[in-house]
PDB file of C-alpha atoms in Angstrom:
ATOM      1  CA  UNK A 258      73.542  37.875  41.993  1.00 70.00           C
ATOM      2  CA  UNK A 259      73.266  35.150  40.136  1.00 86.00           C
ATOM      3  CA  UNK A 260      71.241  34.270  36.541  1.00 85.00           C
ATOM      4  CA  UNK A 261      68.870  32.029  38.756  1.00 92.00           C
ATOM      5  CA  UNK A 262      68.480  34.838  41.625  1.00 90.00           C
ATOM      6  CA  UNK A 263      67.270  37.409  38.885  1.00 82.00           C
ATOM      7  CA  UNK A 264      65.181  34.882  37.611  1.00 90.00           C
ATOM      8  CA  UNK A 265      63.923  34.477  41.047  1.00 93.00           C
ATOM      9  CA  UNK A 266      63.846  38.682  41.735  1.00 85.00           C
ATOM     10  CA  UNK A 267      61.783  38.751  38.045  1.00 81.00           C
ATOM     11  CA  UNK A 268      59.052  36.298  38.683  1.00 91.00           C
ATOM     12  CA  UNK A 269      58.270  37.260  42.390  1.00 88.00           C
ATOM     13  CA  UNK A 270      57.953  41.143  40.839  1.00 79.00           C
ATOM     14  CA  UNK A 271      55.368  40.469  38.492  1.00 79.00           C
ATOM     15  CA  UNK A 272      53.198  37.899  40.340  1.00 84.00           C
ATOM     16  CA  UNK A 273      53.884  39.775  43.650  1.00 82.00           C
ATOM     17  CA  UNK A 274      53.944  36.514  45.630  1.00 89.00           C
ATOM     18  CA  UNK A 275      55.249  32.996  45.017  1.00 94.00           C
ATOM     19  CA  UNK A 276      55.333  30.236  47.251  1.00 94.00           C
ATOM     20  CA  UNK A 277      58.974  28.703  47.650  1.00 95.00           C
ATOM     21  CA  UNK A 278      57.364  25.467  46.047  1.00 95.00           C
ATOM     22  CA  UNK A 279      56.191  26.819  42.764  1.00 94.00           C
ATOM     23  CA  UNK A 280      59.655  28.428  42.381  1.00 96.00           C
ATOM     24  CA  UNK A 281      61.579  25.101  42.634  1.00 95.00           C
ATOM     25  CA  UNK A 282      59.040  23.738  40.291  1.00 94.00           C
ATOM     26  CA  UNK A 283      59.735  26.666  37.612  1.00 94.00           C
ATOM     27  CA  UNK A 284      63.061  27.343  38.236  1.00 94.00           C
ATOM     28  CA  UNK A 285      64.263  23.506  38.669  1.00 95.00           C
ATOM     29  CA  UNK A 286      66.197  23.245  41.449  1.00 95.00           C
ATOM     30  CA  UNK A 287      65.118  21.977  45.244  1.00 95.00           C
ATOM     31  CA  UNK A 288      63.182  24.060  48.163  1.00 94.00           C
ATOM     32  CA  UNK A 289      66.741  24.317  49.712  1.00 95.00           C
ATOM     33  CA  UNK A 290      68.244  25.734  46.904  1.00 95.00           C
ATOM     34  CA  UNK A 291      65.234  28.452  46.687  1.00 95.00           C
ATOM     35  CA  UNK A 292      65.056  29.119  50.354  1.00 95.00           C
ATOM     36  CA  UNK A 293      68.713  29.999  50.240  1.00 95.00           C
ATOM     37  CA  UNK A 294      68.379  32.452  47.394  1.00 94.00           C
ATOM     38  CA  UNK A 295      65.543  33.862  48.872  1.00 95.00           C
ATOM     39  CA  UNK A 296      67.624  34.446  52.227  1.00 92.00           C
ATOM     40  CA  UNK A 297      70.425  35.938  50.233  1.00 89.00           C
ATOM     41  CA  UNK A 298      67.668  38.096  47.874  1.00 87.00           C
ATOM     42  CA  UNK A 299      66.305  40.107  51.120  1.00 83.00           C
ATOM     43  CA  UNK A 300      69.305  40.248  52.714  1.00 78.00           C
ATOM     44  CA  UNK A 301      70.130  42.410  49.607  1.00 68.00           C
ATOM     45  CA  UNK A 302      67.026  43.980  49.454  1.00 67.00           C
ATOM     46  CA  UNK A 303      65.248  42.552  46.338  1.00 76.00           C
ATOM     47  CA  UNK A 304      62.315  41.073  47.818  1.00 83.00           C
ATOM     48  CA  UNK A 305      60.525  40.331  51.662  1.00 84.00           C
ATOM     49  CA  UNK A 306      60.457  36.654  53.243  1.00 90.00           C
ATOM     50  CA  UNK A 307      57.309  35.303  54.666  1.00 87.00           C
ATOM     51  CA  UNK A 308      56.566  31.831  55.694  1.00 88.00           C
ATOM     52  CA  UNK A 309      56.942  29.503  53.016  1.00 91.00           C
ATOM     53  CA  UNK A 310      56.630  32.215  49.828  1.00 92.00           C
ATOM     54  CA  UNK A 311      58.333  35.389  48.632  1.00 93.00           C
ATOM     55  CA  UNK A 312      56.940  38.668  48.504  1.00 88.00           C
ATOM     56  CA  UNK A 313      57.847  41.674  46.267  1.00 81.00           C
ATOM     57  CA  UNK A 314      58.563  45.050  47.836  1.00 68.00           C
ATOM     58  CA  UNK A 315      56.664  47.671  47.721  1.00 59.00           C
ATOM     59  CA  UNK A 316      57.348  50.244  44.718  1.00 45.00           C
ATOM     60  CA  UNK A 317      59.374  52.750  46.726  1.00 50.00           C
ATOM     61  CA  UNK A 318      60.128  51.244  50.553  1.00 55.00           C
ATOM     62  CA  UNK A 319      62.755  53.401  51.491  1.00 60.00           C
ATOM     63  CA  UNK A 320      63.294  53.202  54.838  1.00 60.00           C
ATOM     64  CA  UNK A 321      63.561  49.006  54.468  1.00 59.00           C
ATOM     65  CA  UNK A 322      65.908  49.408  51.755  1.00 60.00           C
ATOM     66  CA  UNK A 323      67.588  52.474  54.251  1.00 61.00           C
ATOM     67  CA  UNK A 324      68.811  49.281  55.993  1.00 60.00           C
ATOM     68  CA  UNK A 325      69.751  47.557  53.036  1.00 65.00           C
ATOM     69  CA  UNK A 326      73.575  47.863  51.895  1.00 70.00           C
ATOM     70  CA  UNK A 327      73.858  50.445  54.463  1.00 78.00           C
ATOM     71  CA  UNK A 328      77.471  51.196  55.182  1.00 82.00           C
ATOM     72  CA  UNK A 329      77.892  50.714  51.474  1.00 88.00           C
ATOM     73  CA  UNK A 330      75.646  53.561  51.238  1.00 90.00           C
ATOM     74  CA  UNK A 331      76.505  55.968  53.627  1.00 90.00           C
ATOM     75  CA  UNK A 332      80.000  55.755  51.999  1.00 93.00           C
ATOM     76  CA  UNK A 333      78.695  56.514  48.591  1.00 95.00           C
ATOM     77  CA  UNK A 334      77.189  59.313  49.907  1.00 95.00           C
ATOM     78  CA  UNK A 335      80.160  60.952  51.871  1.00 95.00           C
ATOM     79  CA  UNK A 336      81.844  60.391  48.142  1.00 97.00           C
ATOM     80  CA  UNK A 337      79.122  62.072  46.658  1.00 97.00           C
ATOM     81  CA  UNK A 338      79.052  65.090  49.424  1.00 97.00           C
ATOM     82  CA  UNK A 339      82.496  65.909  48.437  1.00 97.00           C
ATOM     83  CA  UNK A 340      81.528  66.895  44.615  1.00 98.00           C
ATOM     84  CA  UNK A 341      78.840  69.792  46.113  1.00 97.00           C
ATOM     85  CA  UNK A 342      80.803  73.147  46.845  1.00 97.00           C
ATOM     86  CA  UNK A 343      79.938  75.410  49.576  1.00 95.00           C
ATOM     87  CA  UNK A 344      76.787  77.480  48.672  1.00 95.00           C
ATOM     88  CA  UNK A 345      75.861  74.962  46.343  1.00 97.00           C
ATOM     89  CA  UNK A 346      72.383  74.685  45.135  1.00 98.00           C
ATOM     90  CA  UNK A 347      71.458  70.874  44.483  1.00 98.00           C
ATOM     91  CA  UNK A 348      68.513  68.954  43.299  1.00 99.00           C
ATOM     92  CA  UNK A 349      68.159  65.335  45.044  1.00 98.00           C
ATOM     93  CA  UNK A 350      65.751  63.280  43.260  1.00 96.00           C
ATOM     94  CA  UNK A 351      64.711  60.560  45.437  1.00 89.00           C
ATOM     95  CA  UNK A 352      66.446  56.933  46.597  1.00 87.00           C
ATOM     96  CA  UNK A 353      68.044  55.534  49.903  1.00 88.00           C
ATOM     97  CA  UNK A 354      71.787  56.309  48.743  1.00 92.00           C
ATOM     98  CA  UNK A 355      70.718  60.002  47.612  1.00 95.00           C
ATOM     99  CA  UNK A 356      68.437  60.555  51.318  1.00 93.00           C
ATOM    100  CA  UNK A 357      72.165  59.651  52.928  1.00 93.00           C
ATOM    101  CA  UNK A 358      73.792  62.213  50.844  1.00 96.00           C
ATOM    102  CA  UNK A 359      70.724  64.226  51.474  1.00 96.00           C
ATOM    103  CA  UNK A 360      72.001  63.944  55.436  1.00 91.00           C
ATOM    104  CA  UNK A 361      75.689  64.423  54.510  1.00 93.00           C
ATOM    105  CA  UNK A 362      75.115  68.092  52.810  1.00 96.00           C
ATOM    106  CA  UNK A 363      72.352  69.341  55.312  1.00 93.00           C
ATOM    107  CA  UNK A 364      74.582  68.279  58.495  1.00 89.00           C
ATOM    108  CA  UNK A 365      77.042  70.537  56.742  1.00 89.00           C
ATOM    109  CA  UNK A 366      74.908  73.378  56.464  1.00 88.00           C
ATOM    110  CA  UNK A 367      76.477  75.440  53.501  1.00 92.00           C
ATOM    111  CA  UNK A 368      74.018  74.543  50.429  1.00 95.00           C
ATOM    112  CA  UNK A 369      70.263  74.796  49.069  1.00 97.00           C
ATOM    113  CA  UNK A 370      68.874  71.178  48.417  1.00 98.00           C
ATOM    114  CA  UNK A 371      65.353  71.003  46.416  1.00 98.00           C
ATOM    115  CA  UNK A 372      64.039  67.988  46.171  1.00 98.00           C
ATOM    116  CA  UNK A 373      60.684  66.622  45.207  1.00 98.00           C
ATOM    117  CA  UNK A 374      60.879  63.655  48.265  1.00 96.00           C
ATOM    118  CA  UNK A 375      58.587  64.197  51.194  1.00 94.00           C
ATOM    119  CA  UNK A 376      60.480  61.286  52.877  1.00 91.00           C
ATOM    120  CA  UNK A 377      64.028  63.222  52.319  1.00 94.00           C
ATOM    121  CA  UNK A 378      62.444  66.951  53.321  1.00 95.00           C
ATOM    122  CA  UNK A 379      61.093  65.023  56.472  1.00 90.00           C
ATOM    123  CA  UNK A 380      64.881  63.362  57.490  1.00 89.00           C
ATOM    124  CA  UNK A 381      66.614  66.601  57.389  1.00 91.00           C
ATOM    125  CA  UNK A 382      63.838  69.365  58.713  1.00 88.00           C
ATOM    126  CA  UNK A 383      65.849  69.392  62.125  1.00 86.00           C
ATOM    127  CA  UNK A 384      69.031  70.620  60.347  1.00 88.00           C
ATOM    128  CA  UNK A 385      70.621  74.347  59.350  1.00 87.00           C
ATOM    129  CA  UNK A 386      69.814  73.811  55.355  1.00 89.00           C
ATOM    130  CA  UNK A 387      67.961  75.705  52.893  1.00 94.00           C
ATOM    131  CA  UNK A 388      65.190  73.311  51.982  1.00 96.00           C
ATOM    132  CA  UNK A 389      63.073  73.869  48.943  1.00 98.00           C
ATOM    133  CA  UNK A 390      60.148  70.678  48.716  1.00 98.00           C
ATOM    134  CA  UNK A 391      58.542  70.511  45.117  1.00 98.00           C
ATOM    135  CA  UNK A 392      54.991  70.638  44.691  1.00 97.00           C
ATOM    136  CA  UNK A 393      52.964  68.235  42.987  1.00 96.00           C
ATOM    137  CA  UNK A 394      51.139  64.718  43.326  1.00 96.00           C
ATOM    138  CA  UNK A 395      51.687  63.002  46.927  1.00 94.00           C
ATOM    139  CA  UNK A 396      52.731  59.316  46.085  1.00 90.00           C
ATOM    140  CA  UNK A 397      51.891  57.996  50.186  1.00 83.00           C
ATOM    141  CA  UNK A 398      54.215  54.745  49.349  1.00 78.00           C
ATOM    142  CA  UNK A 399      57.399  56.313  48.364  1.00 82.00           C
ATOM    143  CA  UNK A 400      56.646  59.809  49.964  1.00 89.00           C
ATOM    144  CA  UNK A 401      57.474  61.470  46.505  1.00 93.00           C
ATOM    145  CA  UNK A 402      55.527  64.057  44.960  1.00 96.00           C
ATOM    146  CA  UNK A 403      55.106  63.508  41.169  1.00 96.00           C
ATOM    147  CA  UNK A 404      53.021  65.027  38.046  1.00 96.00           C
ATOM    148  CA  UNK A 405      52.574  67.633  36.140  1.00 96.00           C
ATOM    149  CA  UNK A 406      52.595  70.337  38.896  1.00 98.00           C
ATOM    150  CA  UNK A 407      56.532  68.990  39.837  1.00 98.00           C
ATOM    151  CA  UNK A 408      57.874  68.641  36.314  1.00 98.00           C
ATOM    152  CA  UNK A 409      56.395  72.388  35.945  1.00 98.00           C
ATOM    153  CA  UNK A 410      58.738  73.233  39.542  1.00 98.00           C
ATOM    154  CA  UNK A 411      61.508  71.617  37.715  1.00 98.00           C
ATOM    155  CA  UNK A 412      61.612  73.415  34.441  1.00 98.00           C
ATOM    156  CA  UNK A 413      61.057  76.763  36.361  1.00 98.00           C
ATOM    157  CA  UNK A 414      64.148  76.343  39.574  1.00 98.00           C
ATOM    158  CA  UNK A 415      67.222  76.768  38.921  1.00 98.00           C
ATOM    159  CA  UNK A 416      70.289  74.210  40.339  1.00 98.00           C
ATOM    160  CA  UNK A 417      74.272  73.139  39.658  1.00 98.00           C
ATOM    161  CA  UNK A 418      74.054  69.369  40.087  1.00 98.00           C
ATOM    162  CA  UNK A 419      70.784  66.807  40.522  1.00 99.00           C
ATOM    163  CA  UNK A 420      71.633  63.956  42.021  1.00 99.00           C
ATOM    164  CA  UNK A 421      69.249  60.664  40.611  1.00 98.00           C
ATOM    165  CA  UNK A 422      68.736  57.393  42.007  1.00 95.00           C
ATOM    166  CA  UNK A 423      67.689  53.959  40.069  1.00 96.00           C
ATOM    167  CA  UNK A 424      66.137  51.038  40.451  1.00 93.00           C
ATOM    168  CA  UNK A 425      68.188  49.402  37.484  1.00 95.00           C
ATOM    169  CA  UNK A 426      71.096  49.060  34.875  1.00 97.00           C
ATOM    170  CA  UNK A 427      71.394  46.951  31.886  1.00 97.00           C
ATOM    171  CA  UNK A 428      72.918  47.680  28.881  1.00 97.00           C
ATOM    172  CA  UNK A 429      70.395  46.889  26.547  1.00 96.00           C
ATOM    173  CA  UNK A 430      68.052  49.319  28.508  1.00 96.00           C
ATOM    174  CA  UNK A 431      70.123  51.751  29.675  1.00 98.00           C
ATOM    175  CA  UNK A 432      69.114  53.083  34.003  1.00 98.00           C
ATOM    176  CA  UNK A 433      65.405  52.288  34.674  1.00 97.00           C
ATOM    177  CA  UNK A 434      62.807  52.932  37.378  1.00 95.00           C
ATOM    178  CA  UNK A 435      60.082  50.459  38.916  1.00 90.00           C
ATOM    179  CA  UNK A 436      57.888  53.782  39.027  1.00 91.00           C
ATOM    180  CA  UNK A 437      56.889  55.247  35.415  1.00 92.00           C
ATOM    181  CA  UNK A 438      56.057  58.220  37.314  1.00 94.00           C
ATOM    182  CA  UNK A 439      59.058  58.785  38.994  1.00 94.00           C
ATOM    183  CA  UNK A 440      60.951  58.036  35.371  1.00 96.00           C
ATOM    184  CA  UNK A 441      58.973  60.894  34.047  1.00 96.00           C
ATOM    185  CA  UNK A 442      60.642  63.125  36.928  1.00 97.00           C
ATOM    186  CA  UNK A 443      64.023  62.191  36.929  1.00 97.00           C
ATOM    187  CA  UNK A 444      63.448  62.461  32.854  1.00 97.00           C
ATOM    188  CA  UNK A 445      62.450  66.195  33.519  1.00 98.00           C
ATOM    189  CA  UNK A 446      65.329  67.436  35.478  1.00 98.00           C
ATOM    190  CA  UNK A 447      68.008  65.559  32.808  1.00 98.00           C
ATOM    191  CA  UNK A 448      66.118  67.344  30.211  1.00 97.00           C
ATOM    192  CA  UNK A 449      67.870  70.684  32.125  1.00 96.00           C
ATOM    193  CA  UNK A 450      71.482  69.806  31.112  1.00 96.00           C
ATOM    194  CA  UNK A 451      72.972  70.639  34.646  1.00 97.00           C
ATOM    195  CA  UNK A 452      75.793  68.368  35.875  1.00 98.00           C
ATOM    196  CA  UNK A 453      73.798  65.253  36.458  1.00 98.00           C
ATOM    197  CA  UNK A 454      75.195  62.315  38.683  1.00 99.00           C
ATOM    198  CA  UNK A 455      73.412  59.115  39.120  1.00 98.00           C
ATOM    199  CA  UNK A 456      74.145  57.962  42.933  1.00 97.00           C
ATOM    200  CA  UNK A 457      74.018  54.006  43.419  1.00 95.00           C
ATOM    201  CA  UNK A 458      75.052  51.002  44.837  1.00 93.00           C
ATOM    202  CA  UNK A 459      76.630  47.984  42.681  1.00 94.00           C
ATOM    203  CA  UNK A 460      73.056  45.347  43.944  1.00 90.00           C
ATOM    204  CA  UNK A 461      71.487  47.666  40.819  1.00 93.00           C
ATOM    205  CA  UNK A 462      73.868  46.448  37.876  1.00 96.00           C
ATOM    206  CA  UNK A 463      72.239  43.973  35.719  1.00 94.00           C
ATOM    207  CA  UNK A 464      68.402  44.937  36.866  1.00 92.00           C
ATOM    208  CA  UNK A 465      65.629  45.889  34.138  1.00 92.00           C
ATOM    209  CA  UNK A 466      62.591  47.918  35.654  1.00 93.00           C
ATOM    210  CA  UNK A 467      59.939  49.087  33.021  1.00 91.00           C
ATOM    211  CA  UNK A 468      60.625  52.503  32.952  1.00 95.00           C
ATOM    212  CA  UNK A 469      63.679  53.822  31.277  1.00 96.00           C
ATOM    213  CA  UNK A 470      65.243  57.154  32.584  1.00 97.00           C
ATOM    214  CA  UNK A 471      66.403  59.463  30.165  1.00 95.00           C
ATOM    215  CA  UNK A 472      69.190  58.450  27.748  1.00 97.00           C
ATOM    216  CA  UNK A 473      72.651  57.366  29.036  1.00 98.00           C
ATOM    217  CA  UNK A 474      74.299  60.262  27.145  1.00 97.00           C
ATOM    218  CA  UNK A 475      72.358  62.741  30.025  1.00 98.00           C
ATOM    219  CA  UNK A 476      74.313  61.198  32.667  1.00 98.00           C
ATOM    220  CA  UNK A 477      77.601  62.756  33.804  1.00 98.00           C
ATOM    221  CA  UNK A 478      78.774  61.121  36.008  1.00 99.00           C
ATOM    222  CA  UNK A 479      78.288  57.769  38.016  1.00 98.00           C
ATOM    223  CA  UNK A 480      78.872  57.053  41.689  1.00 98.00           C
ATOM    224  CA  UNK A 481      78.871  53.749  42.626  1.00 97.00           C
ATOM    225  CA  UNK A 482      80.629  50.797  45.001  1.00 96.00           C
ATOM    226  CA  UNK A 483      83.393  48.702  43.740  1.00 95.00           C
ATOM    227  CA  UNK A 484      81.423  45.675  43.193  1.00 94.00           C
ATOM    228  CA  UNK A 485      79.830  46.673  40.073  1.00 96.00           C
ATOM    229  CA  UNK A 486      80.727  45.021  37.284  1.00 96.00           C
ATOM    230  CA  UNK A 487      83.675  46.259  35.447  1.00 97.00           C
ATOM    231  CA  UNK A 488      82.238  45.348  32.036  1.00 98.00           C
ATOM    232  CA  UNK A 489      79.098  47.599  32.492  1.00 98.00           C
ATOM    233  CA  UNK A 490      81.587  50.433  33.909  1.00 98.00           C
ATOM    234  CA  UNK A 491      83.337  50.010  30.576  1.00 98.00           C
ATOM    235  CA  UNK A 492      80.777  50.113  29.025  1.00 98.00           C
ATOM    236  CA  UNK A 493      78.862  53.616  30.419  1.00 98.00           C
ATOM    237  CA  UNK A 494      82.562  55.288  30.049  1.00 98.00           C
ATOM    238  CA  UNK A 495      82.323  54.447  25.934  1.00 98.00           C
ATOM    239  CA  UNK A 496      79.128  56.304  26.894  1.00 97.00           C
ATOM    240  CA  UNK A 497      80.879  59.394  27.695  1.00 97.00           C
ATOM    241  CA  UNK A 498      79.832  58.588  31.849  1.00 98.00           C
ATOM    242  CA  UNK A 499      82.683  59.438  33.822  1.00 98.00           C
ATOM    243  CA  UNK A 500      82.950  56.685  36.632  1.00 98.00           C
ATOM    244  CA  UNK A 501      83.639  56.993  40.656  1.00 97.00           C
ATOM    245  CA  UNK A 502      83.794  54.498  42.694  1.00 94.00           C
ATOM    246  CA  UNK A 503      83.330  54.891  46.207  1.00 83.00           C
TER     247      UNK A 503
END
């Protein structure tokens, strides 16, 4: 993505909607231009297309963003499945990548996953895994349960690994989160000091969301496609991140 695409991605976020007109005029380039970007932006799974404007996503619409990248995905998460041990016990935040790897482990069977996602308690009830779903506030968009009640779950369940998604990277800000409320979360199970590994595809590198998650040092490890850039990889391993690409 391009300087002009995340200039496109930032201004439909925070007005919601913008019609393809008043982008060419701000942005300075012609409707044919925009309307390409636009194409290439939900193809990738920044933002929806409706006639003649752009619309932002919701906060957390995980099954359209499911569909989004996902081979990519689905690989990531095979990687990812392959770091849990037999009779494992996992935490799995939340995210399209980490409901794949979600899948992965509870096709296999052998571990415990808790997680504090309706959506990803939901996609694997059929299945032979131990299942433990968080309690707290129901958040009906992204399925998640959030609040006091879950971070009060978190500190008080015990687990080897928590696998995170986010919404962003920058290296000014560090990973960040559309959903303050989710940040608050994924803040509360890095605050445990387990073996944490964020789980994400390479369309996240060079985002900023408002909500930063934890500090960069709480990371251990990052999963990600080969497509991310190699200076921001370089950069999280000065961080003490190891880095895996799927």
């Amino acid at each position: 993505m391009n300087s002009r695409q995340n200039e496109i991605v930032q201004i439909v976020n925070d007005r919601k909607r913008v019609q393809v007109t008043e982008l060419s005029e701000i942005i300075g380039v012609s409707g044919v231009t925009i309307r390409q970007d636009l194409n290439f932006l939900e193809q990738q799974g920044y933002l929806k297309r409706v006639h003649g404007a752009a619309t932002a996503l919701q906060n957390d619409d995980i099954d359209h963003r499911l569909e989004v990248r996902f081979d990519i995905k689905q690989t990531l998460a095979n990687k990812a499945a392959d770091l849990v041990d037999p009779n494992e016990t996992v935490l799995i935040e939340g995210g399209s990548a980490n409901a794949l790897l979600a899948r992965t482990l509870a096709e296999r069977g052998d571990v415990t996953i808790i997680t504090p996602s309706a959506y990803i308690a939901h996609l694997i009830r059929n299945t032979s895994a131990n299942i433990i779903l968080l309690g707290g506030v129901y958040q009906h968009q992204g399925e998640s349960l959030v609040g006091p009640l879950t971070k009060l779950c978190i500190e008080n369940i015990h687990f080897s690994t928590a696998f995170l998604g986010v919404d962003g990277f920058h290296q000014d800000t560090g990973f960040t989160s559309r959903d303050m409320m989710r940040a608050d979360i994924a803040e509360t199970i890095l605050a445990k000091k387990r073996r944490n590994i964020v789980l994400t595809d390479s369309s996240k590198f060079g985002q900023i969301y408002p909500s930063t998650i934890g500090l960069i040092s709480q990371i251990s490890l990052l999963l990600t496609d080969e497509s991310a850039p190699k200076e921001d990889l370089e950069f999280l391993e000065s961080q003490g991140v190891e880095v895996q690409l799927g």
